[in-house]
Coordinates of C-alpha atoms and ligand atoms in Angstrom, one line a residue:
M1 CA -119.9 110.1 -19.3
E2 CA -117.1 112.1 -21.4
T3 CA -114.1 112.1 -18.4
F4 CA -114.7 108.7 -16.8
M5 CA -114.1 107.1 -21.2
I6 CA -110.7 109.5 -20.2
N7 CA -110.2 108.6 -17.2
L8 CA -111.2 104.9 -17.5
V9 CA -108.0 104.9 -20.8
N10 CA -106.0 106.9 -18.3
R11 CA -106.5 104.2 -15.9
L12 CA -105.9 101.1 -18.7
R13 CA -102.5 103.1 -19.7
V14 CA -101.1 103.5 -16.6
T15 CA -102.6 99.9 -16.1
Q16 CA -100.5 98.3 -19.4
F17 CA -97.5 100.7 -18.0
L18 CA -97.6 98.3 -14.8
L19 CA -98.3 95.1 -16.3
T20 CA -94.6 95.9 -18.8
I21 CA -92.8 96.4 -16.3
I22 CA -94.6 93.6 -14.0
I23 CA -93.4 91.6 -17.9
T24 CA -90.3 92.8 -17.9
T25 CA -88.8 92.4 -14.6
L26 CA -90.4 89.1 -13.7
L27 CA -89.0 87.8 -17.6
Y28 CA -85.6 89.4 -17.2
S29 CA -85.1 89.1 -13.1
P30 CA -82.3 86.4 -12.9
T31 CA -85.3 85.2 -9.8
W32 CA -88.2 84.8 -11.8
P33 CA -88.8 81.8 -9.7
F34 CA -90.9 79.6 -13.0
S35 CA -88.3 79.7 -15.5
A36 CA -86.6 77.2 -16.2
A37 CA -83.1 78.0 -16.0
A38 CA -83.8 78.7 -12.4
A39 CA -86.0 76.1 -11.4
S40 CA -82.5 74.1 -11.0
T41 CA -81.4 76.4 -7.8
T42 CA -84.6 77.0 -5.8
T43 CA -86.0 74.1 -3.5
Q44 CA -89.7 73.2 -3.6
L45 CA -92.7 71.9 -2.1
E46 CA -92.5 69.0 -4.8
L47 CA -91.2 68.1 -7.9
L48 CA -94.1 67.6 -11.1
K49 CA -93.6 66.1 -14.9
G50 CA -90.7 67.7 -16.7
F51 CA -89.0 68.4 -14.0
K52 CA -85.4 68.9 -14.7
A53 CA -81.9 69.9 -12.6
T54 CA -78.4 69.4 -13.6
P55 CA -75.4 70.5 -10.9
D56 CA -74.3 73.4 -9.9
P57 CA -70.4 73.4 -10.8
S58 CA -69.7 75.6 -7.3
T59 CA -72.0 74.8 -4.9
T60 CA -70.3 72.2 -2.2
P61 CA -71.3 70.1 -0.5
F62 CA -75.6 70.1 -1.5
Q63 CA -77.4 71.6 -3.3
A64 CA -81.3 71.4 -2.5
L65 CA -84.4 71.5 -4.8
L66 CA -86.8 69.7 -3.0
Q67 CA -87.1 70.5 0.9
D68 CA -90.5 69.7 3.6
S69 CA -93.2 71.6 4.8
S70 CA -91.1 72.2 8.0
N71 CA -87.9 73.4 6.8
N72 CA -86.3 70.4 7.7
F73 CA -84.1 68.3 5.4
A74 CA -84.3 68.0 1.9
F75 CA -83.8 66.2 -0.9
G76 CA -80.7 67.2 -3.4
F77 CA -78.5 66.3 -5.2
L78 CA -74.6 65.8 -2.3
R79 CA -71.6 65.6 -3.4
T80 CA -69.2 63.2 -2.9
N81 CA -65.2 63.0 -2.9
E82 CA -65.1 65.9 -4.7
T83 CA -66.1 65.3 -7.4
L84 CA -68.4 62.9 -7.8
L85 CA -72.4 63.3 -7.1
T86 CA -75.7 61.6 -5.9
V87 CA -79.3 62.4 -5.0
A88 CA -79.8 61.8 -0.8
V89 CA -82.1 63.0 1.4
I90 CA -80.2 65.3 3.7
H91 CA -81.0 67.0 7.3
L92 CA -80.5 70.6 6.4
P93 CA -79.3 72.2 10.0
S94 CA -76.7 69.1 10.2
Y95 CA -75.6 68.8 7.1
E96 CA -75.8 64.8 7.4
P97 CA -77.4 62.5 5.0
L98 CA -80.4 60.4 6.2
W99 CA -81.3 58.6 2.5
V100 CA -79.0 58.0 0.0
A101 CA -80.1 56.5 -3.2
N102 CA -78.3 53.7 -4.3
P103 CA -76.9 54.2 -7.9
T104 CA -75.2 51.2 -10.0
R105 CA -72.5 53.7 -10.2
F106 CA -71.8 56.8 -9.3
A107 CA -73.0 59.9 -12.3
Q108 CA -70.2 63.3 -12.2
W109 CA -71.0 66.5 -9.9
S110 CA -70.4 68.3 -13.8
D111 CA -74.0 69.6 -16.4
T112 CA -73.8 66.8 -18.6
T113 CA -75.7 65.0 -14.8
Q114 CA -78.8 65.5 -15.0
L115 CA -81.7 64.6 -12.6
S116 CA -85.2 64.9 -13.8
F117 CA -89.0 63.2 -13.1
N118 CA -91.2 61.9 -16.0
G119 CA -93.5 59.9 -13.3
S120 CA -90.0 58.5 -12.3
L121 CA -86.8 59.6 -11.0
V122 CA -83.4 59.4 -12.8
L123 CA -80.3 60.2 -12.9
S124 CA -78.7 60.0 -16.0
D125 CA -76.0 61.5 -18.4
P126 CA -75.6 60.8 -22.1
R127 CA -73.1 59.6 -21.9
S128 CA -73.3 56.9 -19.7
K129 CA -76.7 56.5 -19.6
V130 CA -79.6 55.5 -16.2
F131 CA -77.6 56.1 -13.2
W132 CA -80.3 55.5 -10.8
S133 CA -84.3 55.8 -11.5
T134 CA -87.1 54.3 -9.2
G135 CA -88.8 52.7 -11.4
T136 CA -92.0 54.2 -11.4
Q137 CA -94.9 56.1 -13.2
G138 CA -96.3 58.9 -10.5
D139 CA -96.9 62.5 -11.2
R140 CA -95.5 64.1 -8.3
V141 CA -92.3 63.9 -5.4
V142 CA -92.7 65.1 -2.3
L143 CA -90.1 65.1 0.5
L144 CA -92.8 64.8 3.7
N145 CA -91.5 66.1 7.6
S146 CA -90.7 62.8 8.7
S147 CA -88.3 62.3 5.8
N148 CA -89.5 60.3 4.0
L149 CA -89.6 61.1 0.1
Q150 CA -92.2 60.1 -1.6
I151 CA -93.7 59.6 -4.9
I152 CA -97.5 60.3 -5.2
Q153 CA -100.1 59.0 -7.4
S154 CA -103.0 60.8 -6.8
L155 CA -106.2 58.4 -8.1
G156 CA -109.7 59.6 -9.1
G157 CA -110.3 63.2 -10.0
E158 CA -110.4 65.8 -7.3
S159 CA -111.3 63.1 -4.2
A160 CA -108.0 63.5 -3.7
T161 CA -107.2 60.5 -2.2
Q162 CA -103.5 59.2 -3.3
S163 CA -100.8 56.8 -2.5
A164 CA -97.5 56.9 -1.9
L165 CA -95.5 54.4 -5.1
W166 CA -92.6 54.7 -4.2
Q167 CA -90.9 55.9 -1.1
S168 CA -87.0 56.3 0.1
F169 CA -88.6 55.0 3.7
D170 CA -89.1 51.8 2.1
F171 CA -84.8 51.8 0.5
P172 CA -82.6 52.1 3.6
T173 CA -79.1 53.3 3.6
N174 CA -77.0 53.1 6.9
T175 CA -80.2 55.4 8.7
L176 CA -83.4 54.1 10.0
V177 CA -85.1 57.6 11.6
E178 CA -87.5 58.2 14.2
N179 CA -90.8 56.4 12.7
Q180 CA -89.5 54.3 9.7
N181 CA -89.6 51.1 9.5
L182 CA -87.0 48.6 8.9
T183 CA -89.1 45.4 7.9
D184 CA -86.8 42.1 7.3
K185 CA -86.8 42.0 3.8
M186 CA -84.2 45.6 4.2
A187 CA -81.3 45.7 6.5
L188 CA -79.6 49.3 7.0
V189 CA -75.9 48.6 5.5
S190 CA -72.9 50.9 7.1
S191 CA -70.8 53.3 3.8
N192 CA -68.4 51.5 3.3
G193 CA -70.7 48.1 2.8
K194 CA -69.1 46.2 5.6
Y195 CA -71.5 45.5 8.4
S196 CA -75.5 45.0 8.2
M197 CA -78.3 45.3 10.5
R198 CA -81.3 42.8 9.6
L199 CA -84.1 41.1 11.7
G200 CA -84.7 36.9 11.7
E201 CA -87.7 35.5 13.3
D202 CA -86.6 37.1 17.0
F203 CA -83.8 39.6 16.6
W204 CA -81.7 42.0 15.2
G205 CA -78.7 41.1 14.4
L206 CA -75.2 43.1 13.2
Y207 CA -73.7 41.0 11.1
A208 CA -70.2 41.2 9.0
A209 CA -68.8 40.4 5.5
F210 CA -66.0 38.9 6.0
R211 CA -66.0 36.2 3.6
Q212 CA -67.7 36.6 0.3
G213 CA -71.0 34.8 0.2
S214 CA -71.1 34.5 4.1
D215 CA -72.4 37.0 7.2
K216 CA -71.5 36.1 10.4
N217 CA -72.9 38.2 13.1
Y218 CA -71.1 39.9 15.4
Y219 CA -74.8 41.1 17.5
K220 CA -77.4 40.1 17.9
H221 CA -80.5 41.2 19.4
T222 CA -83.0 39.2 21.1
A223 CA -87.2 40.4 21.3
M224 CA -88.1 40.2 25.1
E225 CA -91.2 39.8 24.4
V226 CA -92.6 41.4 27.3
K227 CA -95.2 43.6 27.2
A228 CA -96.5 40.5 24.1
Q229 CA -95.4 37.8 22.6
I230 CA -94.4 36.9 19.2
V231 CA -97.0 33.9 18.0
K232 CA -95.9 32.0 15.1
G233 CA -96.7 32.6 11.5
K234 CA -99.2 35.9 12.6
G235 CA -95.9 38.3 11.0
P236 CA -93.3 39.7 10.2
I237 CA -91.2 40.9 12.1
Y238 CA -90.4 45.2 11.9
A239 CA -88.5 47.8 13.8
Q240 CA -89.4 51.3 13.9
I241 CA -88.0 53.6 16.5
N242 CA -90.2 55.6 18.9
S243 CA -90.3 59.3 19.2
D244 CA -90.0 58.2 23.0
G245 CA -86.7 57.0 23.0
Y246 CA -86.2 53.1 22.4
L247 CA -86.5 51.2 19.4
G248 CA -89.1 49.0 19.7
M249 CA -89.2 45.8 17.5
Y250 CA -93.1 44.6 16.0
Q251 CA -95.2 42.0 15.4
L252 CA -96.9 43.1 12.1
G253 CA -100.6 43.1 13.2
T254 CA -100.1 43.5 16.7
R255 CA -99.9 47.1 18.7
P256 CA -97.9 46.0 21.9
P257 CA -93.6 46.9 20.9
V258 CA -92.2 42.5 21.3
D259 CA -88.9 43.9 22.4
I260 CA -88.3 48.2 23.6
L261 CA -84.6 49.0 23.4
P262 CA -84.8 52.7 25.7
F263 CA -82.1 54.8 24.7
T264 CA -80.4 57.6 27.1
S265 CA -83.4 59.7 26.5
F266 CA -86.2 57.5 27.4
Q267 CA -89.2 59.7 28.0
R268 CA -87.5 62.4 28.6
R269 CA -88.8 64.6 26.5
V270 CA -86.1 65.1 23.3
N271 CA -88.0 67.4 20.4
G272 CA -85.4 66.8 18.5
L273 CA -85.2 64.5 15.1
L274 CA -84.0 60.8 17.0
R275 CA -81.8 58.4 13.9
L276 CA -80.0 55.5 14.4
R277 CA -77.2 55.0 11.8
L278 CA -74.6 51.4 11.3
E279 CA -71.4 52.6 11.9
P280 CA -68.6 52.0 9.6
D281 CA -66.9 50.1 12.6
G282 CA -70.0 48.5 12.7
N283 CA -70.5 50.0 15.3
L284 CA -74.7 51.1 15.6
K285 CA -75.8 54.4 17.3
G286 CA -78.4 55.8 18.6
Y287 CA -78.8 59.6 18.5
Y288 CA -80.8 63.2 18.6
W289 CA -80.9 66.2 17.7
D290 CA -80.6 69.0 20.4
G291 CA -80.6 72.0 18.3
S292 CA -77.3 72.5 17.0
N293 CA -75.8 69.0 18.1
W294 CA -75.8 64.9 17.4
V295 CA -75.8 63.5 21.0
L296 CA -74.9 60.7 21.7
N297 CA -77.7 58.1 23.0
Y298 CA -77.6 55.0 22.3
Q299 CA -74.9 52.6 21.1
A300 CA -74.8 48.5 19.8
I301 CA -70.6 47.9 21.6
S302 CA -69.5 50.1 24.4
E303 CA -66.3 48.0 24.3
P304 CA -63.9 49.4 21.4
C305 CA -62.3 46.1 21.1
E306 CA -65.9 43.5 21.1
L307 CA -65.7 46.2 17.6
P308 CA -66.4 43.4 14.2
S309 CA -62.3 44.9 13.6
P310 CA -60.9 46.9 15.3
C311 CA -57.9 46.7 14.4
G312 CA -57.7 45.1 11.3
S313 CA -56.5 41.7 9.7
Y314 CA -54.1 39.9 11.7
G315 CA -55.0 42.9 14.8
F316 CA -54.9 41.4 18.5
C317 CA -56.9 44.4 21.2
K318 CA -56.7 44.8 24.3
P319 CA -59.0 46.5 26.1
G320 CA -57.6 49.7 27.7
S321 CA -54.5 49.9 26.3
G322 CA -55.5 49.4 22.0
C323 CA -54.2 48.0 19.2
S324 CA -51.4 45.7 19.1
C325 CA -51.0 43.2 16.1
L326 CA -51.2 39.0 17.2
D327 CA -48.0 38.6 15.4
N328 CA -45.5 40.0 17.8
R329 CA -42.3 40.6 15.7
T330 CA -45.2 43.4 13.6
D331 CA -45.5 47.2 14.8
F332 CA -48.9 47.9 14.4
N333 CA -48.3 51.5 13.9
S334 CA -46.4 50.2 10.7
G335 CA -50.1 50.2 9.2
Q336 CA -50.9 46.3 9.2
C337 CA -50.3 43.6 11.4
F338 CA -51.2 41.6 7.3
R339 CA -49.8 42.2 4.2
G340 CA -50.9 38.9 2.7
V341 CA -52.9 39.1 -0.1
S342 CA -56.6 38.1 2.2
A343 CA -58.9 37.1 -0.1
G344 CA -60.2 33.7 -1.3
D345 CA -60.0 30.7 1.5
F346 CA -56.5 28.4 1.0
C347 CA -58.1 26.0 -0.7
G348 CA -56.0 26.3 -3.4
D349 CA -55.9 24.4 -7.3
D350 CA -52.1 23.6 -6.5
V351 CA -53.1 21.0 -2.8
T352 CA -48.7 19.5 -3.0
E353 CA -47.9 22.9 -1.5
K354 CA -48.4 24.4 1.8
N355 CA -50.0 27.5 1.1
F356 CA -49.2 28.6 4.3
W357 CA -47.6 30.0 7.9
V358 CA -48.5 29.1 11.5
L359 CA -48.8 32.1 13.4
R360 CA -49.5 30.9 17.2
R361 CA -50.1 33.0 20.3
E362 CA -51.3 32.9 23.5
G363 CA -53.7 34.4 26.0
V364 CA -56.2 35.0 22.6
E365 CA -59.5 35.8 22.9
L366 CA -62.0 35.9 20.3
P367 CA -64.3 38.3 20.8
Y368 CA -68.5 37.5 20.5
K369 CA -67.3 33.6 20.7
E370 CA -71.4 33.6 22.4
L371 CA -72.4 33.7 18.7
M372 CA -69.1 31.2 17.7
S373 CA -70.1 27.0 17.6
Y374 CA -67.7 24.9 18.8
K375 CA -66.5 21.4 19.0
T376 CA -64.7 20.1 22.1
T377 CA -61.2 18.5 21.8
S378 CA -59.3 17.1 24.7
S379 CA -55.8 18.7 23.7
L380 CA -54.6 22.0 21.9
E381 CA -52.5 19.1 19.3
Q382 CA -56.4 18.1 18.2
C383 CA -58.1 21.6 18.2
E384 CA -55.6 22.4 15.5
S385 CA -55.5 19.4 13.4
L386 CA -59.4 19.9 13.1
C387 CA -58.2 23.9 11.7
E388 CA -55.0 21.8 9.8
R389 CA -57.3 19.6 8.0
S390 CA -60.3 22.3 5.9
C391 CA -58.4 24.1 3.7
S392 CA -61.8 26.2 4.2
C393 CA -60.4 27.2 8.0
W394 CA -58.6 30.1 8.3
G395 CA -57.5 29.8 12.1
A396 CA -58.5 28.3 15.6
V397 CA -58.9 28.6 18.6
Y398 CA -58.7 26.8 22.2
S399 CA -59.4 26.9 25.7
N400 CA -57.7 24.7 27.6
G401 CA -59.9 25.0 30.6
S402 CA -63.4 23.7 29.3
G403 CA -61.8 22.3 25.9
F404 CA -63.2 24.6 23.2
C405 CA -62.1 24.7 20.3
Y406 CA -63.5 27.4 18.0
T407 CA -62.5 27.0 14.0
L408 CA -63.2 30.3 12.3
D409 CA -63.9 30.1 8.4
Y410 CA -63.4 33.8 7.9
P411 CA -60.6 35.3 7.5
I412 CA -59.0 36.2 10.0
Q413 CA -60.1 39.9 12.3
T414 CA -59.3 41.5 15.4
L415 CA -58.4 38.2 17.9
L416 CA -58.6 39.6 21.9
S417 CA -56.1 39.8 23.6
V418 CA -56.6 38.0 27.6
G419 CA -54.5 37.3 30.7
D420 CA -55.5 33.8 30.9
Q421 CA -52.4 32.1 29.4
S422 CA -54.0 29.2 28.4
K423 CA -56.0 29.8 25.7
M424 CA -55.1 29.9 22.1
G425 CA -54.7 30.7 18.8
Y426 CA -53.2 29.2 15.8
F427 CA -54.5 30.9 12.8
K428 CA -53.1 30.4 9.0
V429 CA -51.2 32.7 7.4
R430 CA -51.4 32.7 3.7
I431 CA -48.0 32.4 1.3
S432 CA -49.5 34.2 -1.9
P433 CA -49.3 32.4 -4.1
R434 CA -50.5 35.1 -6.4
R435 CA -47.2 36.2 -5.8
H436 CA -45.5 33.5 -6.6
R437 CA -47.5 33.9 -10.1
V438 CA -46.5 37.5 -10.1
G439 CA -43.2 36.8 -10.2
V440 CA -42.5 34.6 -12.9
L441 CA -44.7 37.0 -14.3
F442 CA -42.1 39.4 -13.6
R443 CA -39.2 37.6 -14.4
A444 CA -41.0 36.0 -17.8
M445 CA -41.8 39.8 -18.4
I446 CA -37.8 41.1 -18.2
G447 CA -36.4 38.6 -19.9
V448 CA -38.9 39.2 -22.6
L449 CA -37.5 42.6 -22.8
T450 CA -34.3 41.9 -22.6
G451 CA -34.7 40.3 -25.2
I452 CA -36.5 43.2 -27.8
V453 CA -34.1 45.5 -26.0
A454 CA -30.8 43.8 -27.3
V455 CA -32.6 43.2 -30.9
L456 CA -33.8 46.4 -31.1
V457 CA -29.9 48.2 -30.2
G458 CA -28.5 45.0 -32.7
F459 CA -31.1 46.6 -35.2
I460 CA -29.6 50.9 -34.4
G461 CA -26.4 49.5 -34.6
F462 CA -27.2 47.9 -38.4
V463 CA -29.1 50.8 -39.6
V464 CA -26.1 53.3 -38.0
Y465 CA -23.2 51.5 -39.4
K466 CA -25.8 51.4 -42.2
K467 CA -25.9 54.6 -43.0
W468 CA -22.2 55.0 -41.8
M469 CA -21.2 53.2 -44.6
K470 CA -23.8 55.1 -47.7
R471 CA -23.0 57.8 -46.7
R472 CA -18.9 57.0 -46.1
G473 CA -19.8 56.1 -50.1
Q474 CA -21.8 59.5 -51.0
K475 CA -18.9 61.4 -49.9
R476 CA -17.1 59.5 -52.4
F477 CA -19.0 59.5 -55.4
L478 CA -18.9 63.5 -54.5
E479 CA -15.5 63.9 -53.6
E480 CA -14.5 62.7 -56.5
G481 CA -17.3 63.3 -58.9
T482 CA -15.7 66.9 -58.8
G483 CA -12.2 65.1 -59.5
G484 CA -14.6 64.2 -62.9
A485 CA -12.8 60.4 -63.0
S486 CA -14.9 57.9 -60.4
P487 CA -13.3 54.0 -61.0
G488 CA -14.2 51.9 -58.6
P489 CA -16.6 50.7 -57.3
Y490 CA -18.1 53.5 -55.4
K491 CA -20.0 55.3 -58.2
D492 CA -22.2 52.4 -58.7
L493 CA -23.2 52.6 -55.4
G494 CA -23.4 56.1 -55.0
S495 CA -25.1 57.4 -57.9
A496 CA -27.9 54.9 -56.4
S497 CA -28.1 56.5 -52.6
F498 CA -27.2 60.2 -53.9
R499 CA -30.8 60.7 -55.4
S500 CA -33.3 58.6 -52.1
L501 CA -30.7 61.6 -50.6
E502 CA -31.7 63.7 -52.7
M503 CA -35.0 63.3 -53.1
C504 CA -34.8 62.7 -48.9
S505 CA -33.6 66.7 -48.3
R506 CA -36.1 68.5 -50.9
Ligands
LIG601 C1 -88.5 57.9 -17.9 O1 -87.2 58.2 -18.7 C2 -86.4 56.9 -18.1 C3 -84.9 57.5 -18.8 O2 -85.3 58.0 -19.8 C4 -87.1 56.7 -19.4 O3 -86.0 55.1 -18.5 C5 -88.4 55.8 -18.7 O4 -89.1 54.8 -19.5 C6 -89.6 57.6 -18.8 N1 -91.0 57.1 -17.7 C7 -91.5 57.0 -19.0 C8 -92.6 56.7 -17.5 O5 -92.0 57.5 -18.7
LIG602 C1 -96.0 66.6 10.0 O1 -97.0 66.5 9.4 C2 -98.7 66.0 10.0 C3 -99.0 66.1 9.1 O2 -98.9 65.0 7.7 C4 -98.2 66.8 11.3 O3 -99.6 66.0 12.1 C5 -97.1 67.2 11.9 O4 -97.6 67.9 12.9 C6 -96.0 67.3 11.3 N1 -95.3 67.4 12.4 C7 -93.8 68.4 12.4 C8 -93.0 67.8 13.5 O5 -94.0 69.3 12.0
LIG603 C1 -94.5 51.3 8.9 O1 -95.9 50.1 9.6 C2 -96.8 50.2 10.2 C3 -97.1 48.6 10.0 O2 -97.1 47.9 8.9 C4 -97.6 51.4 9.0 O3 -99.0 51.1 9.3 C5 -97.1 52.5 8.8 O4 -97.4 53.8 7.8 C6 -95.8 52.3 8.4 N1 -94.5 53.3 7.9 C7 -94.5 53.7 7.4 C8 -93.6 54.7 7.1 O5 -94.1 52.8 6.4
LIG604 C1 -43.2 36.6 20.6 O1 -43.6 35.1 20.6 C2 -42.9 34.7 20.7 C3 -44.2 33.1 21.0 O2 -44.9 33.3 21.7 C4 -41.9 34.5 21.9 O3 -41.5 33.4 21.8 C5 -40.9 36.0 21.7 O4 -40.2 36.0 22.6 C6 -41.9 37.1 21.7 N1 -41.9 37.9 21.3 C7 -41.1 39.4 21.9 C8 -41.1 40.2 21.1 O5 -42.4 39.9 22.3
LIG605 C1 -53.7 22.7 29.7 O1 -54.7 21.9 30.8 C2 -53.5 20.2 30.9 C3 -54.5 19.8 32.1 O2 -55.5 20.2 32.1 C4 -52.7 20.8 31.5 O3 -51.4 19.8 32.0 C5 -51.8 21.6 30.5 O4 -50.4 22.4 30.7 C6 -52.5 23.1 29.6 N1 -51.9 23.4 29.3 C7 -51.5 25.4 29.1 C8 -50.6 25.2 27.9 O5 -52.6 25.2 29.9

């Protein structure tokens, strides 16, 4: 009995000792997985209420905070432009951003920026306040193995029913991944904000924001309706990338796709993730991950000259030989074909003065002209005058053969160069009224500056002169003072200024 008690006490001591060691190690170890400090650098499988993280100054380009069970995707801080930060979901093996939060402003990559979860994911900064917030009241954040970031609300007890209050799949940026739905209420937008992809009643289209408030449709894919017909009023259309390697279009409520757009990997078993991205040049490209690279397996526009604006404003694109300028006196390699202010149309306030000059070029064709409307006119002059008279027209392209007259209601982009000289282009080039105004302002400012300088020079001259006079007076006074006799007005003048001079030198 006694030996047993001694044994027990010894054992307790040993246990206590071990516990002490464990606790000390855990408390002082920097890798203690649940400490608040380490939470920001440790990737977790879910984020609970109270979660807070700040970016690590040395991390680049991505700091993971949450990962999915397959270890393919992570959610965290993404560095943009060296010092800026946003939150994103990336594909871990390639660091390719698949989803990026769309904040009103970018946050700084600094330790004052914080991502927290209080039911809502909030990216904030104590000075500038909230940059981005999901505006939800959920219980936890998870990253699914599809790369979908979800905010979950657990409903009622242990029955484990739960619902996603918010998911990143509903707010796509420039990328659509496998099994993500693109509905008629969503759009993919290129990273530079110039191009978008949207669904219509029975098609999906690519649009360019050449002019504010009006999108130009430059590519359109209409549903083939082979396996299923679109039934009007039955439900909205959505698009989804299928793991079999195609972009399907569906009508909600019907299972067979109304359209199948096969990628080059169609029905070839590729195990890697498929994704579609709207590129900064306006092309829509599909890729699959082969384990070490993203392999291109689809592109909407294969001829570079058919892109919305491959050579920029007033550019001229010749298939097979690249870019030049519509104005043959401008060298494309100088950087830009058009050096004006392209904002706004020609409907200026001063209608009496012509605010443009005209550039003409033969052998010109519109890209994506099948999506443009036209009028038929009997001559080139008639076509040009349609455009000339309308201040919201930037240019016109006329085909002498067909009599088709296309007028352009957006700033001139890149046109196609064709051998057919009977296709003629008429383009307005802005004489910038702003430049004129700037000139007037500049001249006015020069005038004002000259005036100011003249006044200043005069003033300084006056002050110097006065000082000099005072000095002379003082010198005389001193000389005279030592000399005793002080005749004349110098003494009177000097006595006051001498005192002030003395005060100053003290
Ligand atoms: C979470 O924090 C944000 C920002 O501080 C605040 O606006 C919001 O009301 C909070 N939400 C909840 C559910 O507490
Ligand atoms: C993703 O998770 C689901 C269950 O949530 C599972 O059925 C599926 O096999 C997983 N996919 C991958 C690629 O791991
Ligand atoms: C995509 O849409 C289908 C049909 O509405 C729906 O069943 C599915 O849950 C959606 N998928 C996602 C990830 O939202
Ligand atoms: C430029 O175009 C004008 C009008 O089409 C033509 O007369 C001129 O010869 C061209 N100049 C050059 C250098 O090609
Ligand atoms: C346009 O076509 C007419 C007749 O079809 C022809 O007389 C004229 O020379 C053509 N003009 C040009 C610039 O090709």
